Short mmCIF file of C-alpha atoms and ligand atoms in Angstrom, two decimals:
data_model
loop_
_atom_site.label_atom_id
_atom_site.label_comp_id
_atom_site.label_asym_id
_atom_site.label_seq_id
_atom_site.Cartn_x
_atom_site.Cartn_y
_atom_site.Cartn_z
CA UNK A 1 48.34 113.81 73.12
CA UNK A 2 49.18 113.89 69.47
CA UNK A 3 51.19 116.64 67.73
CA UNK A 4 49.30 117.76 64.61
CA UNK A 5 49.39 120.20 61.71
CA UNK A 6 46.36 122.54 61.25
CA UNK A 7 45.80 124.01 57.78
CA UNK A 8 43.37 126.93 57.51
CA UNK A 9 42.54 127.96 53.91
CA UNK A 10 39.96 130.24 52.43
CA UNK A 11 39.16 133.44 50.68
CA UNK A 12 40.74 136.68 51.62
CA UNK A 13 39.44 138.47 54.69
CA UNK A 14 37.43 135.50 56.03
CA UNK A 15 39.10 135.96 59.33
CA UNK A 16 41.49 133.00 58.84
CA UNK A 17 44.42 134.72 60.60
CA UNK A 18 42.37 135.68 63.68
CA UNK A 19 41.24 132.14 64.22
CA UNK A 20 44.68 130.68 63.35
CA UNK A 21 46.46 133.00 65.81
CA UNK A 22 43.99 132.27 68.57
CA UNK A 23 44.22 128.53 68.00
CA UNK A 24 48.05 128.60 67.92
CA UNK A 25 48.27 130.58 71.08
CA UNK A 26 45.78 128.31 72.92
CA UNK A 27 47.50 125.14 71.77
CA UNK A 28 50.97 126.61 72.15
CA UNK A 29 51.57 125.91 68.51
CA UNK A 30 53.46 128.06 65.99
CA UNK A 31 51.42 130.24 63.83
CA UNK A 32 52.53 130.99 60.22
CA UNK A 33 50.83 133.52 58.02
CA UNK A 34 51.67 132.24 54.53
CA UNK A 35 49.95 135.22 52.85
CA UNK A 36 52.41 137.50 54.59
CA UNK A 37 55.22 135.73 52.66
CA UNK A 38 53.53 136.37 49.31
CA UNK A 39 52.96 139.98 50.38
CA UNK A 40 56.61 140.40 51.41
CA UNK A 41 57.83 139.11 48.04
CA UNK A 42 55.48 141.66 46.44
CA UNK A 43 56.79 144.43 48.60
CA UNK A 44 60.37 143.48 47.53
CA UNK A 45 59.25 143.60 43.84
CA UNK A 46 57.64 147.02 44.43
CA UNK A 47 60.77 148.36 46.18
CA UNK A 48 62.94 147.24 43.29
CA UNK A 49 60.53 148.61 40.65
CA UNK A 50 59.81 145.11 39.29
CA UNK A 51 56.08 145.47 39.46
CA UNK A 52 53.43 148.18 39.17
CA UNK A 53 49.77 148.37 37.99
CA UNK A 54 51.02 148.70 34.37
CA UNK A 55 53.98 146.22 34.25
CA UNK A 56 55.46 143.18 35.83
CA UNK A 57 59.10 142.14 35.15
CA UNK A 58 58.41 138.58 36.08
CA UNK A 59 61.70 137.14 34.86
CA UNK A 60 63.64 139.74 36.85
CA UNK A 61 61.68 138.82 39.96
CA UNK A 62 62.45 135.16 39.41
CA UNK A 63 66.13 136.07 39.16
CA UNK A 64 65.96 138.11 42.38
CA UNK A 65 64.34 135.38 44.37
CA UNK A 66 67.75 134.18 45.64
CA UNK A 67 68.18 137.61 47.26
CA UNK A 68 64.91 137.50 49.14
CA UNK A 69 65.16 136.17 52.64
CA UNK A 70 61.95 135.82 54.68
CA UNK A 71 61.78 135.03 58.37
CA UNK A 72 59.34 135.32 61.25
CA UNK A 73 60.37 136.64 64.67
CA UNK A 74 58.15 136.05 67.61
CA UNK A 75 56.78 139.24 69.16
CA UNK A 76 55.74 138.43 72.66
CA UNK A 77 53.57 141.55 73.03
CA UNK A 78 51.58 140.59 69.93
CA UNK A 79 51.70 136.90 70.62
CA UNK A 80 52.76 135.87 67.07
CA UNK A 81 55.71 135.99 64.73
CA UNK A 82 56.14 139.15 62.61
CA UNK A 83 57.53 138.85 59.14
CA UNK A 84 60.95 140.15 58.24
CA UNK A 85 62.04 140.83 54.66
CA UNK A 86 65.93 140.70 54.51
CA UNK A 87 65.97 141.34 58.24
CA UNK A 88 63.64 144.34 58.15
CA UNK A 89 60.26 144.07 59.90
CA UNK A 90 57.60 144.65 57.19
CA UNK A 91 54.59 143.35 59.14
CA UNK A 92 52.67 146.59 58.75
CA UNK A 93 53.86 147.67 55.35
CA UNK A 94 52.80 144.48 53.65
CA UNK A 95 49.10 145.10 54.62
CA UNK A 96 48.65 148.35 52.59
CA UNK A 97 46.34 148.64 49.64
CA UNK A 98 49.24 148.92 47.17
CA UNK A 99 50.55 145.52 48.10
CA UNK A 100 47.00 144.14 48.17
CA UNK A 101 46.43 145.30 44.63
CA UNK A 102 49.56 143.56 43.31
CA UNK A 103 50.04 140.46 45.41
CA UNK A 104 47.84 138.14 43.37
CA UNK A 105 50.01 138.69 40.33
CA UNK A 106 53.15 137.69 42.29
CA UNK A 107 51.37 134.73 43.91
CA UNK A 108 50.59 133.39 40.40
CA UNK A 109 54.26 132.85 39.56
CA UNK A 110 55.20 129.12 39.93
CA UNK A 111 58.77 129.90 40.88
CA UNK A 112 57.65 132.16 43.70
CA UNK A 113 55.20 129.52 44.93
CA UNK A 114 57.88 126.77 44.81
CA UNK A 115 60.32 128.83 46.94
CA UNK A 116 57.70 129.80 49.53
CA UNK A 117 56.04 126.38 49.72
CA UNK A 118 59.47 124.82 50.40
CA UNK A 119 60.07 127.25 53.26
CA UNK A 120 56.57 126.67 54.64
CA UNK A 121 57.05 122.90 54.65
CA UNK A 122 60.32 123.40 56.51
CA UNK A 123 58.58 125.49 59.13
CA UNK A 124 55.97 122.76 59.64
CA UNK A 125 58.21 119.75 59.55
CA UNK A 126 58.04 119.17 63.35
CA UNK A 127 54.22 119.65 63.39
CA UNK A 128 52.59 121.75 66.12
CA UNK A 129 51.95 124.43 63.51
CA UNK A 130 48.82 126.33 62.45
CA UNK A 131 49.30 127.80 58.98
CA UNK A 132 46.77 129.84 57.04
CA UNK A 133 46.63 130.57 53.37
CA UNK A 134 45.09 129.29 50.09
CA UNK A 135 46.90 126.07 49.37
CA UNK A 136 47.89 124.86 52.77
CA UNK A 137 45.60 121.79 52.95
CA UNK A 138 45.98 120.98 49.27
CA UNK A 139 49.68 121.61 48.47
CA UNK A 140 51.81 122.61 51.49
CA UNK A 141 50.50 120.01 53.96
CA UNK A 142 48.25 117.65 52.13
CA UNK A 143 48.54 115.28 55.12
CA UNK A 144 47.50 117.81 57.75
CA UNK A 145 45.38 116.18 60.46
CA UNK A 146 42.95 119.12 60.54
CA UNK A 147 41.99 121.18 57.49
CA UNK A 148 39.56 124.03 57.72
CA UNK A 149 38.16 125.95 54.72
CA UNK A 150 36.69 129.31 55.60
CA UNK A 151 34.16 131.24 53.54
CA UNK A 152 32.03 134.38 53.92
CA UNK A 153 30.23 136.66 51.43
CA UNK A 154 32.40 139.18 49.51
CA UNK A 155 30.51 142.10 51.08
CA UNK A 156 31.09 140.84 54.58
CA UNK A 157 34.79 140.35 53.86
CA UNK A 158 35.15 143.74 52.14
CA UNK A 159 33.57 145.39 55.17
CA UNK A 160 36.12 143.70 57.44
CA UNK A 161 39.01 144.74 55.26
CA UNK A 162 37.67 148.32 54.88
CA UNK A 163 37.43 148.74 58.70
CA UNK A 164 41.07 147.64 58.97
CA UNK A 165 42.07 150.22 56.37
CA UNK A 166 40.08 152.95 58.18
CA UNK A 167 41.77 152.01 61.51
CA UNK A 168 45.16 152.50 59.88
CA UNK A 169 44.00 155.77 58.31
CA UNK A 170 44.36 154.55 54.64
CA UNK A 171 42.55 156.59 51.98
CA UNK A 172 40.38 153.98 50.29
CA UNK A 173 36.76 153.68 49.57
CA UNK A 174 34.48 150.72 50.39
CA UNK A 175 33.82 150.20 46.68
CA UNK A 176 37.54 149.95 45.94
CA UNK A 177 37.95 147.49 48.77
CA UNK A 178 35.08 145.29 47.54
CA UNK A 179 36.51 145.37 44.02
CA UNK A 180 39.92 144.35 45.35
CA UNK A 181 38.40 141.44 47.29
CA UNK A 182 36.48 140.23 44.21
CA UNK A 183 39.53 140.66 41.97
CA UNK A 184 41.70 138.61 44.31
CA UNK A 185 39.06 135.89 44.65
CA UNK A 186 39.00 135.66 40.89
CA UNK A 187 42.77 135.40 40.46
CA UNK A 188 43.21 133.14 43.54
CA UNK A 189 40.60 130.64 42.25
CA UNK A 190 41.42 130.66 38.55
CA UNK A 191 45.24 130.68 38.60
CA UNK A 192 46.93 127.62 37.01
CA UNK A 193 49.35 126.86 39.81
CA UNK A 194 47.79 125.86 43.14
CA UNK A 195 44.42 127.68 42.77
CA UNK A 196 42.31 128.20 45.89
CA UNK A 197 40.11 125.06 46.20
CA UNK A 198 38.65 123.29 49.23
CA UNK A 199 40.65 120.13 49.95
CA UNK A 200 38.42 117.10 49.85
CA UNK A 201 38.96 116.39 53.51
CA UNK A 202 38.62 119.95 54.66
CA UNK A 203 35.80 121.15 57.00
CA UNK A 204 34.03 124.18 55.55
CA UNK A 205 33.01 126.96 57.88
CA UNK A 206 30.92 129.80 56.50
CA UNK A 207 31.39 132.54 59.11
CA UNK A 208 29.07 135.17 57.58
CA UNK A 209 26.74 134.62 60.50
CA UNK A 210 29.06 133.41 63.21
CA UNK A 211 30.71 135.45 65.94
CA UNK A 212 34.44 135.28 66.38
CA UNK A 213 33.92 133.35 69.61
CA UNK A 214 31.58 130.77 68.00
CA UNK A 215 34.06 130.23 65.15
CA UNK A 216 36.91 129.72 67.50
CA UNK A 217 34.94 127.33 69.75
CA UNK A 218 34.04 125.26 66.71
CA UNK A 219 37.59 124.97 65.38
CA UNK A 220 39.17 124.51 68.82
CA UNK A 221 36.82 121.64 69.59
CA UNK A 222 37.71 119.97 66.29
CA UNK A 223 41.47 120.34 67.05
CA UNK A 224 41.05 118.86 70.53
CA UNK A 225 39.20 115.89 69.23
CA UNK A 226 42.08 115.04 66.93
CA UNK A 227 44.83 115.87 69.47
CA UNK A 228 43.18 113.64 71.97
CA UNK A 229 43.09 110.63 69.60
CA UNK A 230 45.77 107.90 69.96
O1 DC B 1 45.84 135.97 53.06
P1 DC B 1 46.31 137.26 52.35
O2 DC B 1 45.22 138.15 51.83
O3 DC B 1 47.29 138.06 53.17
O4 DC B 1 47.14 136.69 51.09
C1 DC B 1 47.70 137.62 50.18
C2 DC B 1 47.71 137.02 48.81
O5 DC B 1 48.64 135.97 48.69
C3 DC B 1 46.39 136.50 48.32
O6 DC B 1 45.79 137.33 47.32
C4 DC B 1 46.64 135.16 47.73
C5 DC B 1 48.08 134.88 48.02
N1 DC B 1 48.31 133.63 48.75
C6 DC B 1 48.51 132.46 48.03
O7 DC B 1 48.42 132.52 46.80
N2 DC B 1 48.83 131.33 48.71
C7 DC B 1 48.87 131.31 50.05
N3 DC B 1 49.18 130.22 50.67
C8 DC B 1 48.62 132.48 50.82
C9 DC B 1 48.36 133.65 50.13
#
Protein backbone atom coordinates (compact mmCIF):
# COMPACT_ATOMS: atom_id res chain seq x y z
CA UNK A 1 0.00 0.00 0.00
CA UNK A 2 1.33 3.34 -1.05
CA UNK A 3 0.53 6.70 0.55
CA UNK A 4 -0.49 9.16 -2.12
CA UNK A 5 -1.64 12.73 -2.72
CA UNK A 6 -4.89 13.28 -4.60
CA UNK A 7 -5.48 16.62 -6.33
CA UNK A 8 -8.98 17.46 -7.52
CA UNK A 9 -9.27 20.61 -9.61
CA UNK A 10 -12.01 22.07 -11.71
CA UNK A 11 -14.59 24.78 -12.22
CA UNK A 12 -16.76 26.00 -9.37
CA UNK A 13 -19.71 23.83 -8.36
CA UNK A 14 -18.61 20.75 -10.28
CA UNK A 15 -19.07 18.70 -7.13
CA UNK A 16 -15.32 18.52 -6.41
CA UNK A 17 -15.73 18.81 -2.68
CA UNK A 18 -18.42 16.12 -2.49
CA UNK A 19 -16.17 13.62 -4.26
CA UNK A 20 -13.07 14.75 -2.38
CA UNK A 21 -14.78 14.38 1.01
CA UNK A 22 -16.15 10.94 0.16
CA UNK A 23 -12.82 9.79 -1.14
CA UNK A 24 -10.93 11.07 1.90
CA UNK A 25 -13.33 9.42 4.29
CA UNK A 26 -13.21 6.07 2.44
CA UNK A 27 -9.39 6.10 2.26
CA UNK A 28 -9.00 7.56 5.78
CA UNK A 29 -7.13 10.48 4.25
CA UNK A 30 -7.32 14.15 5.26
CA UNK A 31 -9.59 16.33 3.16
CA UNK A 32 -8.56 19.95 2.54
CA UNK A 33 -10.91 22.44 0.87
CA UNK A 34 -8.49 25.02 -0.53
CA UNK A 35 -11.36 27.18 -1.83
CA UNK A 36 -12.49 27.61 1.79
CA UNK A 37 -9.14 29.24 2.53
CA UNK A 38 -9.56 31.84 -0.25
CA UNK A 39 -13.12 32.40 0.97
CA UNK A 40 -11.96 32.90 4.57
CA UNK A 41 -9.38 35.51 3.51
CA UNK A 42 -12.17 37.24 1.55
CA UNK A 43 -14.40 37.19 4.62
CA UNK A 44 -11.61 38.77 6.65
CA UNK A 45 -11.22 41.49 3.99
CA UNK A 46 -14.99 42.12 4.10
CA UNK A 47 -15.07 42.27 7.90
CA UNK A 48 -12.25 44.83 7.87
CA UNK A 49 -13.85 46.87 5.06
CA UNK A 50 -10.95 46.18 2.73
CA UNK A 51 -13.16 44.96 -0.11
CA UNK A 52 -16.62 45.65 -1.52
CA UNK A 53 -18.20 45.53 -4.99
CA UNK A 54 -16.87 49.05 -5.60
CA UNK A 55 -13.36 49.01 -4.14
CA UNK A 56 -10.57 46.78 -3.11
CA UNK A 57 -7.74 47.99 -0.85
CA UNK A 58 -5.39 45.33 -2.10
CA UNK A 59 -2.22 46.69 -0.49
CA UNK A 60 -3.95 46.89 2.89
CA UNK A 61 -5.04 43.29 2.59
CA UNK A 62 -1.49 42.27 1.71
CA UNK A 63 -0.32 44.11 4.85
CA UNK A 64 -2.96 42.34 6.93
CA UNK A 65 -2.04 38.83 5.73
CA UNK A 66 0.24 38.36 8.75
CA UNK A 67 -2.82 38.75 11.00
CA UNK A 68 -4.86 36.11 9.19
CA UNK A 69 -4.60 32.68 10.70
CA UNK A 70 -6.46 29.83 9.03
CA UNK A 71 -6.89 26.36 10.45
CA UNK A 72 -9.09 23.31 9.97
CA UNK A 73 -10.62 21.45 12.89
CA UNK A 74 -12.06 18.02 12.34
CA UNK A 75 -15.77 17.79 13.04
CA UNK A 76 -16.55 14.13 13.65
CA UNK A 77 -20.28 14.61 13.08
CA UNK A 78 -19.67 16.08 9.63
CA UNK A 79 -16.70 13.85 8.85
CA UNK A 80 -14.41 16.64 7.66
CA UNK A 81 -12.41 19.60 8.95
CA UNK A 82 -14.23 22.90 9.26
CA UNK A 83 -12.37 26.11 8.58
CA UNK A 84 -11.50 28.59 11.33
CA UNK A 85 -10.52 32.19 10.71
CA UNK A 86 -8.48 33.45 13.67
CA UNK A 87 -10.02 30.69 15.80
CA UNK A 88 -13.63 31.42 14.79
CA UNK A 89 -15.55 28.77 12.87
CA UNK A 90 -16.55 30.40 9.56
CA UNK A 91 -17.48 27.26 7.64
CA UNK A 92 -21.05 28.45 6.93
CA UNK A 93 -20.41 32.17 6.60
CA UNK A 94 -17.83 31.77 3.82
CA UNK A 95 -20.40 30.06 1.57
CA UNK A 96 -22.76 33.03 1.26
CA UNK A 97 -23.34 34.93 -1.95
CA UNK A 98 -21.46 38.05 -0.81
CA UNK A 99 -18.26 36.10 -0.30
CA UNK A 100 -18.87 34.26 -3.60
CA UNK A 101 -19.15 37.59 -5.40
CA UNK A 102 -15.79 38.88 -4.12
CA UNK A 103 -13.60 35.82 -3.68
CA UNK A 104 -12.20 35.73 -7.23
CA UNK A 105 -10.72 39.21 -6.77
CA UNK A 106 -8.93 38.10 -3.62
CA UNK A 107 -7.77 34.85 -5.21
CA UNK A 108 -6.08 36.87 -7.97
CA UNK A 109 -3.62 38.49 -5.57
CA UNK A 110 -0.21 36.75 -5.83
CA UNK A 111 0.69 37.47 -2.17
CA UNK A 112 -2.52 35.81 -1.01
CA UNK A 113 -1.87 32.81 -3.23
CA UNK A 114 1.72 32.49 -2.00
CA UNK A 115 0.63 32.42 1.64
CA UNK A 116 -2.15 29.90 1.09
CA UNK A 117 -0.16 27.63 -1.23
CA UNK A 118 2.60 27.43 1.38
CA UNK A 119 0.11 26.39 4.06
CA UNK A 120 -1.53 23.88 1.69
CA UNK A 121 1.84 22.30 0.90
CA UNK A 122 2.56 22.01 4.63
CA UNK A 123 -0.76 20.26 5.19
CA UNK A 124 0.06 17.77 2.45
CA UNK A 125 3.69 17.12 3.24
CA UNK A 126 3.00 13.68 4.75
CA UNK A 127 0.76 12.66 1.84
CA UNK A 128 -2.55 10.85 2.55
CA UNK A 129 -4.40 14.01 1.60
CA UNK A 130 -7.22 14.80 -0.81
CA UNK A 131 -7.22 18.49 -1.70
CA UNK A 132 -9.61 20.23 -4.04
CA UNK A 133 -9.26 23.61 -5.72
CA UNK A 134 -8.11 25.22 -8.95
CA UNK A 135 -4.33 24.89 -8.93
CA UNK A 136 -3.73 21.82 -6.78
CA UNK A 137 -2.42 19.56 -9.55
CA UNK A 138 -0.54 22.36 -11.30
CA UNK A 139 0.97 24.48 -8.50
CA UNK A 140 0.38 23.09 -5.01
CA UNK A 141 1.15 19.41 -5.67
CA UNK A 142 2.58 19.11 -9.18
CA UNK A 143 3.84 15.64 -8.19
CA UNK A 144 0.48 14.35 -6.94
CA UNK A 145 0.07 10.69 -7.85
CA UNK A 146 -3.57 11.18 -8.85
CA UNK A 147 -4.94 14.33 -10.48
CA UNK A 148 -8.57 14.73 -11.40
CA UNK A 149 -9.99 17.62 -13.41
CA UNK A 150 -13.75 18.00 -13.08
CA UNK A 151 -15.99 19.81 -15.53
CA UNK A 152 -19.74 20.26 -16.08
CA UNK A 153 -21.86 22.77 -17.99
CA UNK A 154 -22.31 26.24 -16.41
CA UNK A 155 -26.11 25.70 -16.25
CA UNK A 156 -25.75 22.41 -14.44
CA UNK A 157 -23.32 23.95 -11.95
CA UNK A 158 -25.46 27.05 -11.38
CA UNK A 159 -28.44 24.78 -10.69
CA UNK A 160 -26.46 22.96 -8.01
CA UNK A 161 -25.28 26.18 -6.39
CA UNK A 162 -28.78 27.69 -6.59
CA UNK A 163 -30.26 24.67 -4.78
CA UNK A 164 -27.66 25.09 -2.03
CA UNK A 165 -28.60 28.76 -1.65
CA UNK A 166 -32.28 27.83 -1.48
CA UNK A 167 -31.62 25.21 1.19
CA UNK A 168 -29.90 27.88 3.26
CA UNK A 169 -32.73 30.35 2.64
CA UNK A 170 -30.59 32.90 0.74
CA UNK A 171 -32.41 35.47 -1.36
CA UNK A 172 -30.84 35.01 -4.78
CA UNK A 173 -32.23 34.30 -8.24
CA UNK A 174 -31.10 31.52 -10.57
CA UNK A 175 -29.98 34.14 -13.07
CA UNK A 176 -27.75 35.83 -10.49
CA UNK A 177 -26.28 32.45 -9.55
CA UNK A 178 -25.56 31.57 -13.19
CA UNK A 179 -23.92 34.96 -13.77
CA UNK A 180 -21.75 34.46 -10.67
CA UNK A 181 -20.65 31.01 -11.89
CA UNK A 182 -19.77 32.41 -15.34
CA UNK A 183 -18.03 35.43 -13.85
CA UNK A 184 -15.88 33.26 -11.58
CA UNK A 185 -15.06 30.88 -14.46
CA UNK A 186 -13.83 33.85 -16.42
CA UNK A 187 -11.63 35.26 -13.65
CA UNK A 188 -10.38 31.83 -12.53
CA UNK A 189 -9.27 30.87 -16.05
CA UNK A 190 -7.84 34.21 -17.15
CA UNK A 191 -5.98 35.47 -14.05
CA UNK A 192 -2.23 35.84 -14.46
CA UNK A 193 -1.17 33.93 -11.36
CA UNK A 194 -2.02 30.22 -11.35
CA UNK A 195 -5.06 30.28 -13.66
CA UNK A 196 -7.37 27.28 -13.66
CA UNK A 197 -5.99 24.87 -16.26
CA UNK A 198 -6.04 21.14 -16.54
CA UNK A 199 -2.67 19.66 -15.60
CA UNK A 200 -1.18 17.63 -18.46
CA UNK A 201 -1.36 14.44 -16.43
CA UNK A 202 -4.85 15.03 -14.97
CA UNK A 203 -7.77 12.78 -15.78
CA UNK A 204 -10.78 14.79 -16.92
CA UNK A 205 -14.23 13.86 -15.71
CA UNK A 206 -17.26 15.63 -17.17
CA UNK A 207 -19.94 14.90 -14.64
CA UNK A 208 -22.87 16.62 -16.41
CA UNK A 209 -24.38 13.21 -17.07
CA UNK A 210 -22.95 11.16 -14.20
CA UNK A 211 -24.61 10.41 -10.89
CA UNK A 212 -22.72 11.12 -7.69
CA UNK A 213 -22.25 7.39 -7.16
CA UNK A 214 -20.90 6.85 -10.67
CA UNK A 215 -18.40 9.69 -10.28
CA UNK A 216 -17.26 8.41 -6.93
CA UNK A 217 -16.80 4.83 -8.18
CA UNK A 218 -14.72 6.11 -11.06
CA UNK A 219 -12.37 8.18 -8.93
CA UNK A 220 -12.16 5.61 -6.13
CA UNK A 221 -11.15 2.91 -8.61
CA UNK A 222 -8.41 5.16 -10.01
CA UNK A 223 -7.12 5.86 -6.50
CA UNK A 224 -7.07 2.17 -5.53
CA UNK A 225 -5.14 1.29 -8.66
CA UNK A 226 -2.38 3.73 -7.73
CA UNK A 227 -2.41 2.91 -4.02
CA UNK A 228 -2.05 -0.78 -4.84
CA UNK A 229 1.05 -0.21 -7.00
CA UNK A 230 4.51 -0.91 -5.54
O1 LIG B 1 -14.05 26.10 -4.77
P1 LIG B 1 -14.70 27.42 -4.31
O2 LIG B 1 -15.81 27.87 -5.20
O3 LIG B 1 -15.08 27.41 -2.89
O4 LIG B 1 -13.51 28.48 -4.47
C1 LIG B 1 -13.70 29.82 -4.16
C2 LIG B 1 -12.84 30.70 -5.04
O5 LIG B 1 -11.46 30.55 -4.67
C3 LIG B 1 -12.92 30.42 -6.54
O6 LIG B 1 -13.62 31.44 -7.22
C4 LIG B 1 -11.50 30.39 -7.00
C5 LIG B 1 -10.63 30.48 -5.80
N1 LIG B 1 -9.72 29.34 -5.64
C6 LIG B 1 -8.47 29.45 -6.18
O7 LIG B 1 -8.18 30.45 -6.84
N2 LIG B 1 -7.56 28.47 -5.99
C7 LIG B 1 -7.87 27.38 -5.30
N3 LIG B 1 -6.96 26.42 -5.12
C8 LIG B 1 -9.16 27.24 -4.74
C9 LIG B 1 -10.08 28.24 -4.95
